[in-house]
mmCIF file with all atom_site columns, C-alpha atoms in Angstrom:
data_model
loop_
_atom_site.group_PDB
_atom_site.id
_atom_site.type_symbol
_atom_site.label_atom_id
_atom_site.label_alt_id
_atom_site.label_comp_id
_atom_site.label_asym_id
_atom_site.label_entity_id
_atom_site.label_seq_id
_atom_site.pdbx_PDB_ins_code
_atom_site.Cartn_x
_atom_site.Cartn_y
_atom_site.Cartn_z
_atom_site.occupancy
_atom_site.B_iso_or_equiv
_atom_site.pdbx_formal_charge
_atom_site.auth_seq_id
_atom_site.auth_comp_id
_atom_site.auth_asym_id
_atom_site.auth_atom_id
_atom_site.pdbx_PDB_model_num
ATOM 1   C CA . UNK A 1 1   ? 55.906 76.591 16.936  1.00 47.00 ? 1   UNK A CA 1
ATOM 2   C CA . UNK A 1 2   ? 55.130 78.188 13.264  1.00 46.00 ? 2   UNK A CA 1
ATOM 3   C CA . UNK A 1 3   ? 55.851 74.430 11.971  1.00 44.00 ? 3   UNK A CA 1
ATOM 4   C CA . UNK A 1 4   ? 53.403 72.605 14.121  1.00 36.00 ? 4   UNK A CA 1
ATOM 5   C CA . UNK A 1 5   ? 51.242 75.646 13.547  1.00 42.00 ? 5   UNK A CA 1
ATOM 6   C CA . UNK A 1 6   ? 50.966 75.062 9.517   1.00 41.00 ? 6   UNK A CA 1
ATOM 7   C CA . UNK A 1 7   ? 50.795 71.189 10.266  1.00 42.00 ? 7   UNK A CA 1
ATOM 8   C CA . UNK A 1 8   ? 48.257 71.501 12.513  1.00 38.00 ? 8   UNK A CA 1
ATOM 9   C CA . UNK A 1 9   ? 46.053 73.541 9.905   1.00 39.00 ? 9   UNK A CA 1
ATOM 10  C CA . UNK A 1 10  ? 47.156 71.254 7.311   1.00 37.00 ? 10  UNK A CA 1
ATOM 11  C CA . UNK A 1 11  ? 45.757 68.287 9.241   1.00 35.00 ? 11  UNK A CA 1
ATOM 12  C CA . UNK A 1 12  ? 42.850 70.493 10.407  1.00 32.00 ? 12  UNK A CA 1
ATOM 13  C CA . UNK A 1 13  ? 41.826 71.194 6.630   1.00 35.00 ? 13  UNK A CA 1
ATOM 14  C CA . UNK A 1 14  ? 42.371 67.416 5.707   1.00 32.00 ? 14  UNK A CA 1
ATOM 15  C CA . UNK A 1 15  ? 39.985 66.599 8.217   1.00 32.00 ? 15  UNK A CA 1
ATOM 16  C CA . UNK A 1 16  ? 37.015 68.959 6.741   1.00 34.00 ? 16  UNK A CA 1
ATOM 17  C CA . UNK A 1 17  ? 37.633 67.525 3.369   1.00 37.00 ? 17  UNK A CA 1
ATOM 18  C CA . UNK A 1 18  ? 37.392 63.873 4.285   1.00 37.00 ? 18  UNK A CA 1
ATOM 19  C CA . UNK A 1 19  ? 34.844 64.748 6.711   1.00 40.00 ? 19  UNK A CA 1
ATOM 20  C CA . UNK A 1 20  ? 31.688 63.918 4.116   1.00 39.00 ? 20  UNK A CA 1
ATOM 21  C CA . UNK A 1 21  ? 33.743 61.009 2.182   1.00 38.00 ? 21  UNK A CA 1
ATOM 22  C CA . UNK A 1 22  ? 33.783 59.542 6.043   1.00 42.00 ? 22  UNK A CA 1
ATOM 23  C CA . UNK A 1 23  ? 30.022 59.466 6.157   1.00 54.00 ? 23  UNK A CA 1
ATOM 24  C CA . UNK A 1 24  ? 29.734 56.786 3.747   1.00 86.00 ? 24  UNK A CA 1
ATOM 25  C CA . UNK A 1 25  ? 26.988 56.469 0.766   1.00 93.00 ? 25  UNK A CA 1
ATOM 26  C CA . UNK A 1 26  ? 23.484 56.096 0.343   1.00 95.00 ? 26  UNK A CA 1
ATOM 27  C CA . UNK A 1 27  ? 21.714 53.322 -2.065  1.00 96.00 ? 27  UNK A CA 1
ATOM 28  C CA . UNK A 1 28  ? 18.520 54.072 -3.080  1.00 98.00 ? 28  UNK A CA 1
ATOM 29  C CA . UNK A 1 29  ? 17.092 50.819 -4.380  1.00 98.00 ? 29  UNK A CA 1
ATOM 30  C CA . UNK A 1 30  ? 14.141 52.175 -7.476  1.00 98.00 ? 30  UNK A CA 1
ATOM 31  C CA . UNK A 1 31  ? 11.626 49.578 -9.026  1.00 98.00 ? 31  UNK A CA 1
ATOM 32  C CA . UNK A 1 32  ? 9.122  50.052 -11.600 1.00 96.00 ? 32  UNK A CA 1
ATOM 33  C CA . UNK A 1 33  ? 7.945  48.187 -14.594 1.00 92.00 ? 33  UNK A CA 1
ATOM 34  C CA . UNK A 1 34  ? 9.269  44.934 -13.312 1.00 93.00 ? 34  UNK A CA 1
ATOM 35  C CA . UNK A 1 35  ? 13.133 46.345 -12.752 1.00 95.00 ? 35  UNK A CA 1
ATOM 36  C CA . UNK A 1 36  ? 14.503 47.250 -9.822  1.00 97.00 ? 36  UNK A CA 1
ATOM 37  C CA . UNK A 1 37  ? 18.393 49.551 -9.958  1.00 97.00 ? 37  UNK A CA 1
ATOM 38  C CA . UNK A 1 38  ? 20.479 50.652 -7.024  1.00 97.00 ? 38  UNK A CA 1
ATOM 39  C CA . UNK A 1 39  ? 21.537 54.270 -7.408  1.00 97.00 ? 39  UNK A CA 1
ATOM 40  C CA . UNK A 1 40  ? 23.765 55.096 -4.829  1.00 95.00 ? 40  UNK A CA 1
ATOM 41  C CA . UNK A 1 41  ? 24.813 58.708 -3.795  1.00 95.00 ? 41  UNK A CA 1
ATOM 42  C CA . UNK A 1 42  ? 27.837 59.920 -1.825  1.00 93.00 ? 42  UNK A CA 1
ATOM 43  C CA . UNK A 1 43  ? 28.682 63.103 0.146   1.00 92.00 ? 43  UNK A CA 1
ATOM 44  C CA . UNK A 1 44  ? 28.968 65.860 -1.600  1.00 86.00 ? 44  UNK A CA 1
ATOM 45  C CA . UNK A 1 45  ? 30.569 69.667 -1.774  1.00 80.00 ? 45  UNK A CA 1
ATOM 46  C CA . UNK A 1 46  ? 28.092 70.272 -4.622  1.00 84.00 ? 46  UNK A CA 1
ATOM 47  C CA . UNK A 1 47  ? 24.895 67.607 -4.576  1.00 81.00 ? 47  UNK A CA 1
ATOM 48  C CA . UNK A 1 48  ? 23.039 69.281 -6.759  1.00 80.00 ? 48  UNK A CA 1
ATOM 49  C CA . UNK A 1 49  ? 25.262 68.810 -9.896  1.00 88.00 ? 49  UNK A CA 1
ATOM 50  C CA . UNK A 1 50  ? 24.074 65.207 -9.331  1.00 87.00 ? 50  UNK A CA 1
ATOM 51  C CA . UNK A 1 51  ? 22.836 63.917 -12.314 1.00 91.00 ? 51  UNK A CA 1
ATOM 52  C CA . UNK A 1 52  ? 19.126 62.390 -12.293 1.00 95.00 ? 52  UNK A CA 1
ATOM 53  C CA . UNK A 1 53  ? 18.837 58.945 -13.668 1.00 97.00 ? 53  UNK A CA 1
ATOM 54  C CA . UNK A 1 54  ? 16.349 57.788 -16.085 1.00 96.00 ? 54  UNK A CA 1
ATOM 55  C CA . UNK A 1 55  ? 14.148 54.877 -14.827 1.00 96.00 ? 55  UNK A CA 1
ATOM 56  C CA . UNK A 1 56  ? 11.887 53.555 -16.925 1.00 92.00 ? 56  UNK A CA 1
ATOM 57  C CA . UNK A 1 57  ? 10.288 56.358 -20.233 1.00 89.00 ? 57  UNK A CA 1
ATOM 58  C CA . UNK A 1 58  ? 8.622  58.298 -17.765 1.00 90.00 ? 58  UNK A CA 1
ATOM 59  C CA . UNK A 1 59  ? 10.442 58.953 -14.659 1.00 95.00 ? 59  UNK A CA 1
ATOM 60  C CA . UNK A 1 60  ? 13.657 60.845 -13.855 1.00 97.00 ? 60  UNK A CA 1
ATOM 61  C CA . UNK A 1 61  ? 15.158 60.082 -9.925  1.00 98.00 ? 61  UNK A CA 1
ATOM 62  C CA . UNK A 1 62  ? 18.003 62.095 -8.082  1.00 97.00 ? 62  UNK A CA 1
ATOM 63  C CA . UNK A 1 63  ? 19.342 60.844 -5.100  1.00 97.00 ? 63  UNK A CA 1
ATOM 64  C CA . UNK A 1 64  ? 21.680 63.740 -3.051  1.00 96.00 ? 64  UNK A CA 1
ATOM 65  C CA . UNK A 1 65  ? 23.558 63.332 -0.250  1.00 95.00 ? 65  UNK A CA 1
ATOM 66  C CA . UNK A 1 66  ? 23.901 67.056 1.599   1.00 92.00 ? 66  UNK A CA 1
ATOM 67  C CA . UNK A 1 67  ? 26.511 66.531 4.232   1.00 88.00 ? 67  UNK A CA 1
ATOM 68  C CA . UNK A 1 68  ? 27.209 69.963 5.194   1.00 86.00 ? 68  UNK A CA 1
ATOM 69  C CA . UNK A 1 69  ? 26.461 71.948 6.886   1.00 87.00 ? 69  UNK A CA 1
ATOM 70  C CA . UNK A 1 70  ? 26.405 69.144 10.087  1.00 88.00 ? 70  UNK A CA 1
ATOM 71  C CA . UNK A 1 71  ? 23.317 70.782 11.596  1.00 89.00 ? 71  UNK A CA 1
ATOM 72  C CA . UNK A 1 72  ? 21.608 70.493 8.064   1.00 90.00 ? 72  UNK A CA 1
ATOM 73  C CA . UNK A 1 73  ? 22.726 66.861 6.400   1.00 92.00 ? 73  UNK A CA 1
ATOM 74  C CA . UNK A 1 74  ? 19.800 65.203 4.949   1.00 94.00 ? 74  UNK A CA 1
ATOM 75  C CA . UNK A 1 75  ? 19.364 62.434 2.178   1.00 96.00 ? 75  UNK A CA 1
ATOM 76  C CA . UNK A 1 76  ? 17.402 64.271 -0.465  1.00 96.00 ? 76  UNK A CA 1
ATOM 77  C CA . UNK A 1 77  ? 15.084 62.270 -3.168  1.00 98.00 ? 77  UNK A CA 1
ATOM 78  C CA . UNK A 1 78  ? 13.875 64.034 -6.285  1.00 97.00 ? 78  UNK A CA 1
ATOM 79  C CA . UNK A 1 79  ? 11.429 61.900 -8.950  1.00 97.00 ? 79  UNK A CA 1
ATOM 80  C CA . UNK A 1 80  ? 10.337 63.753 -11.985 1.00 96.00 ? 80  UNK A CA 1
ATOM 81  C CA . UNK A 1 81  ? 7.511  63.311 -14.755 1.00 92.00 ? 81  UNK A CA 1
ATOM 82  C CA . UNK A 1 82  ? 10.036 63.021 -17.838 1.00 91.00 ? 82  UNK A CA 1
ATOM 83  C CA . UNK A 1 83  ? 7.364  66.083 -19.713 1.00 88.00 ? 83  UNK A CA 1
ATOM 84  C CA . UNK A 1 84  ? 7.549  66.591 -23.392 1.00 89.00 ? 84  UNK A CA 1
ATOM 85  C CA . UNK A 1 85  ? 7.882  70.719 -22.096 1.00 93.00 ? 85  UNK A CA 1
ATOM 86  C CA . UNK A 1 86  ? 10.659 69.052 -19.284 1.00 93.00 ? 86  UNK A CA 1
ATOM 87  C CA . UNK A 1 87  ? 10.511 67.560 -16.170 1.00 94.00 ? 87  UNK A CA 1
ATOM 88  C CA . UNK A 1 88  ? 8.001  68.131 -13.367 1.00 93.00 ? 88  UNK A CA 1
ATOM 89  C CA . UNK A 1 89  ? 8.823  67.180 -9.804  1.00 95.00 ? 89  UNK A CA 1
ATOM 90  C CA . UNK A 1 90  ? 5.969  64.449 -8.853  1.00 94.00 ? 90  UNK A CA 1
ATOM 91  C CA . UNK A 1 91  ? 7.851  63.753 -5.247  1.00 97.00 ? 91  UNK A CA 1
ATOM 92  C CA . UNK A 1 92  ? 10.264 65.029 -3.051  1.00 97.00 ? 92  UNK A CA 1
ATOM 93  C CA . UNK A 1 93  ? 11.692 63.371 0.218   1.00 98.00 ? 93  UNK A CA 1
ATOM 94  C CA . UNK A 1 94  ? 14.118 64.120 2.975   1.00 97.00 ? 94  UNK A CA 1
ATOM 95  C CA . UNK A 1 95  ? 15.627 62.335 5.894   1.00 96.00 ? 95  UNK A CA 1
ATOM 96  C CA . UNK A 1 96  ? 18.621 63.033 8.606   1.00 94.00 ? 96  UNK A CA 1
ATOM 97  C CA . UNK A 1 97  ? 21.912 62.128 7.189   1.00 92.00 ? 97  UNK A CA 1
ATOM 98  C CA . UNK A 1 98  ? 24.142 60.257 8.335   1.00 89.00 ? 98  UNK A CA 1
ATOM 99  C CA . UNK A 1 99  ? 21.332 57.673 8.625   1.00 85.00 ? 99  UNK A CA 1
ATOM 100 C CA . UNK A 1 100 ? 21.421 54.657 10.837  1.00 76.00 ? 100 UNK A CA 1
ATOM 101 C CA . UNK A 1 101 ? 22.306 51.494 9.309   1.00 69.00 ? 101 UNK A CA 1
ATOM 102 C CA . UNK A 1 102 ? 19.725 49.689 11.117  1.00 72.00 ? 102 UNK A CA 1
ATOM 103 C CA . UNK A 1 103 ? 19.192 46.702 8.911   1.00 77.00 ? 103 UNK A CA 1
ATOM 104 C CA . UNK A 1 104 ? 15.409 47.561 8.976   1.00 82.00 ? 104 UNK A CA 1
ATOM 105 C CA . UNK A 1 105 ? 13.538 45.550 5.350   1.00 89.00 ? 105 UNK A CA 1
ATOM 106 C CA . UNK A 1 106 ? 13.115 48.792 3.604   1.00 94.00 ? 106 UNK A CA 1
ATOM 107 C CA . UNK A 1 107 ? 15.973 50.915 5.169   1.00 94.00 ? 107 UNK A CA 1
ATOM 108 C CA . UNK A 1 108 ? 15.689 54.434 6.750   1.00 94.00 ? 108 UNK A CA 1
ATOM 109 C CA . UNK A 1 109 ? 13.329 55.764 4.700   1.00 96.00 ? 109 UNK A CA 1
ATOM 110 C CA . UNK A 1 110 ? 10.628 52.866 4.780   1.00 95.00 ? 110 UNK A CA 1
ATOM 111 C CA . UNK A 1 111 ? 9.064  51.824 1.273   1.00 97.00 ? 111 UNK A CA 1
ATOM 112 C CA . UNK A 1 112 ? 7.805  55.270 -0.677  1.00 98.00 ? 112 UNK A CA 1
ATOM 113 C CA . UNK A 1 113 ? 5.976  55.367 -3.614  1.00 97.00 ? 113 UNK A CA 1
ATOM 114 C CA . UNK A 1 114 ? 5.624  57.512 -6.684  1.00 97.00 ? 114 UNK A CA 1
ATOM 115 C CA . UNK A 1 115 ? 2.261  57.288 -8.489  1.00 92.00 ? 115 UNK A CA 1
ATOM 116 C CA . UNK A 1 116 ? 2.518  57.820 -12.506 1.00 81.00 ? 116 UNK A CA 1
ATOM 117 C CA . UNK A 1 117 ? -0.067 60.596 -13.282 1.00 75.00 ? 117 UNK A CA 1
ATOM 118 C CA . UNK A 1 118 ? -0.684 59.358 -16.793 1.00 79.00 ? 118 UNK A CA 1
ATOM 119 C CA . UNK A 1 119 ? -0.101 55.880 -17.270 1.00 76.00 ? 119 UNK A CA 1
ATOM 120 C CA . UNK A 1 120 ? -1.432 54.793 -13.814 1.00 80.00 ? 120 UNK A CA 1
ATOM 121 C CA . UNK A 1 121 ? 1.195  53.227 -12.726 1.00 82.00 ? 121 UNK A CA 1
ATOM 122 C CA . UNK A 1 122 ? 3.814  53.327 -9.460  1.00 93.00 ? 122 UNK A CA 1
ATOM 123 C CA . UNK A 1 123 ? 7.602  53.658 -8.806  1.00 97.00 ? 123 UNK A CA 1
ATOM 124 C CA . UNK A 1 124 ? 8.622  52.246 -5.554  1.00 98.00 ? 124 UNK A CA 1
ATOM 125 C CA . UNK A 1 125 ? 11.863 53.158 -3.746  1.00 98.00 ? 125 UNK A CA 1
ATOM 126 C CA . UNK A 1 126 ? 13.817 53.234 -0.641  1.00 98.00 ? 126 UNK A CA 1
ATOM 127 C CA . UNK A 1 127 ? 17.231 54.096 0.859   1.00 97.00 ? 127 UNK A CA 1
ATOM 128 C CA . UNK A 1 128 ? 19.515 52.497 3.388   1.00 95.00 ? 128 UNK A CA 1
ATOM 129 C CA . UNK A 1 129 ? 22.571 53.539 4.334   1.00 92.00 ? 129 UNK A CA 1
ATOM 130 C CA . UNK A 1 130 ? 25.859 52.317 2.754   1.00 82.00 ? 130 UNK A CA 1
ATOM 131 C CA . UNK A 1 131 ? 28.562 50.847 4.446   1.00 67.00 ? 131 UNK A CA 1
ATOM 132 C CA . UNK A 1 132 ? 30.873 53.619 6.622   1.00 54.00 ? 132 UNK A CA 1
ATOM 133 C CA . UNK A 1 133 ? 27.689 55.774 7.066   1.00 51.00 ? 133 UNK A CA 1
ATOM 134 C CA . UNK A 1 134 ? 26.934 56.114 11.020  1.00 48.00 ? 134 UNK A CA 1
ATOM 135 C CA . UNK A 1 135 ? 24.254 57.105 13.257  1.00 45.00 ? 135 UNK A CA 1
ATOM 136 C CA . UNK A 1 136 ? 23.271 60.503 13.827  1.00 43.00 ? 136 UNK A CA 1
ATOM 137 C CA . UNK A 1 137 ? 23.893 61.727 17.228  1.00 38.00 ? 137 UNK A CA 1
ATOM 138 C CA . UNK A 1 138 ? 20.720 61.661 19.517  1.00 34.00 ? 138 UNK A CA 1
ATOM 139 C CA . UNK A 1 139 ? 20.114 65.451 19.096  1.00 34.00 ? 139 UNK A CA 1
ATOM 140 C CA . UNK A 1 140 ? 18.741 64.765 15.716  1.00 33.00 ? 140 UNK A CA 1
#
């Protein structure tokens, strides 16, 4: 009984671990000044050690995935004005993770954009879900 005991937590704690990898990836597809990159953000234990990307000389964007806890998963976005005195957040979105994979033309979040305070200009993005990253449950 001990033995299936300790396998049964071993396969228990397994389970926990693999649970966010399970949940698949976003991509977060960012276009400004004529170029468009995919950044693409998995589960993680600690999102906000996620790096932000530079796009373009004036914005900074950091995609996180928060998969735990269940009750709270979200997709977060983060753009920043790239500031001489360091970066300012400009826009912040969040949306129910795992997201649906629904095929929709700009993906779960719908086409957001990020107007450019001093240059008058825009950054465009949005997310879909990557492949192994399921529906939500209807409760959410």
């Amino acid at each position: 009984m001990r033995t299936f005991r300790s396998r049964a937590g071993a396969l228990l704690a397994l389970v926990l671990v693999a649970a966010p990898a399970a949940a698949g990836e976003a991509r977060c597809h960012v276009s400004y000044g004529g170029e468009t990159k995919t950044l693409a953000a998995a589960p993680s234990a600690m999102p906000y050690m996620a790096p932000a990307q530079a796009i373009g000389t004036y914005f900074l964007v950091r995609v996180v995935v928060e998969a735990e806890p269940v009750e709270l998963a979200a997709l977060k976005t983060y753009v920043y004005a790239d500031r001489d005195e360091g970066p300012a957040l400009v826009h912040q979105g969040e949306w129910p993770w795992p997201a649906a994979a629904d095929g929709r033309r700009h993906g779960f979040t719908g086409l957001q954009r990020v107007y450019e305070p001093l240059r008058d200009s825009e950054l465009e993005y949005w997310c879909e879900a990557g492949e192994g990253a399921g529906a939500r449950g209807a409760g959410r």
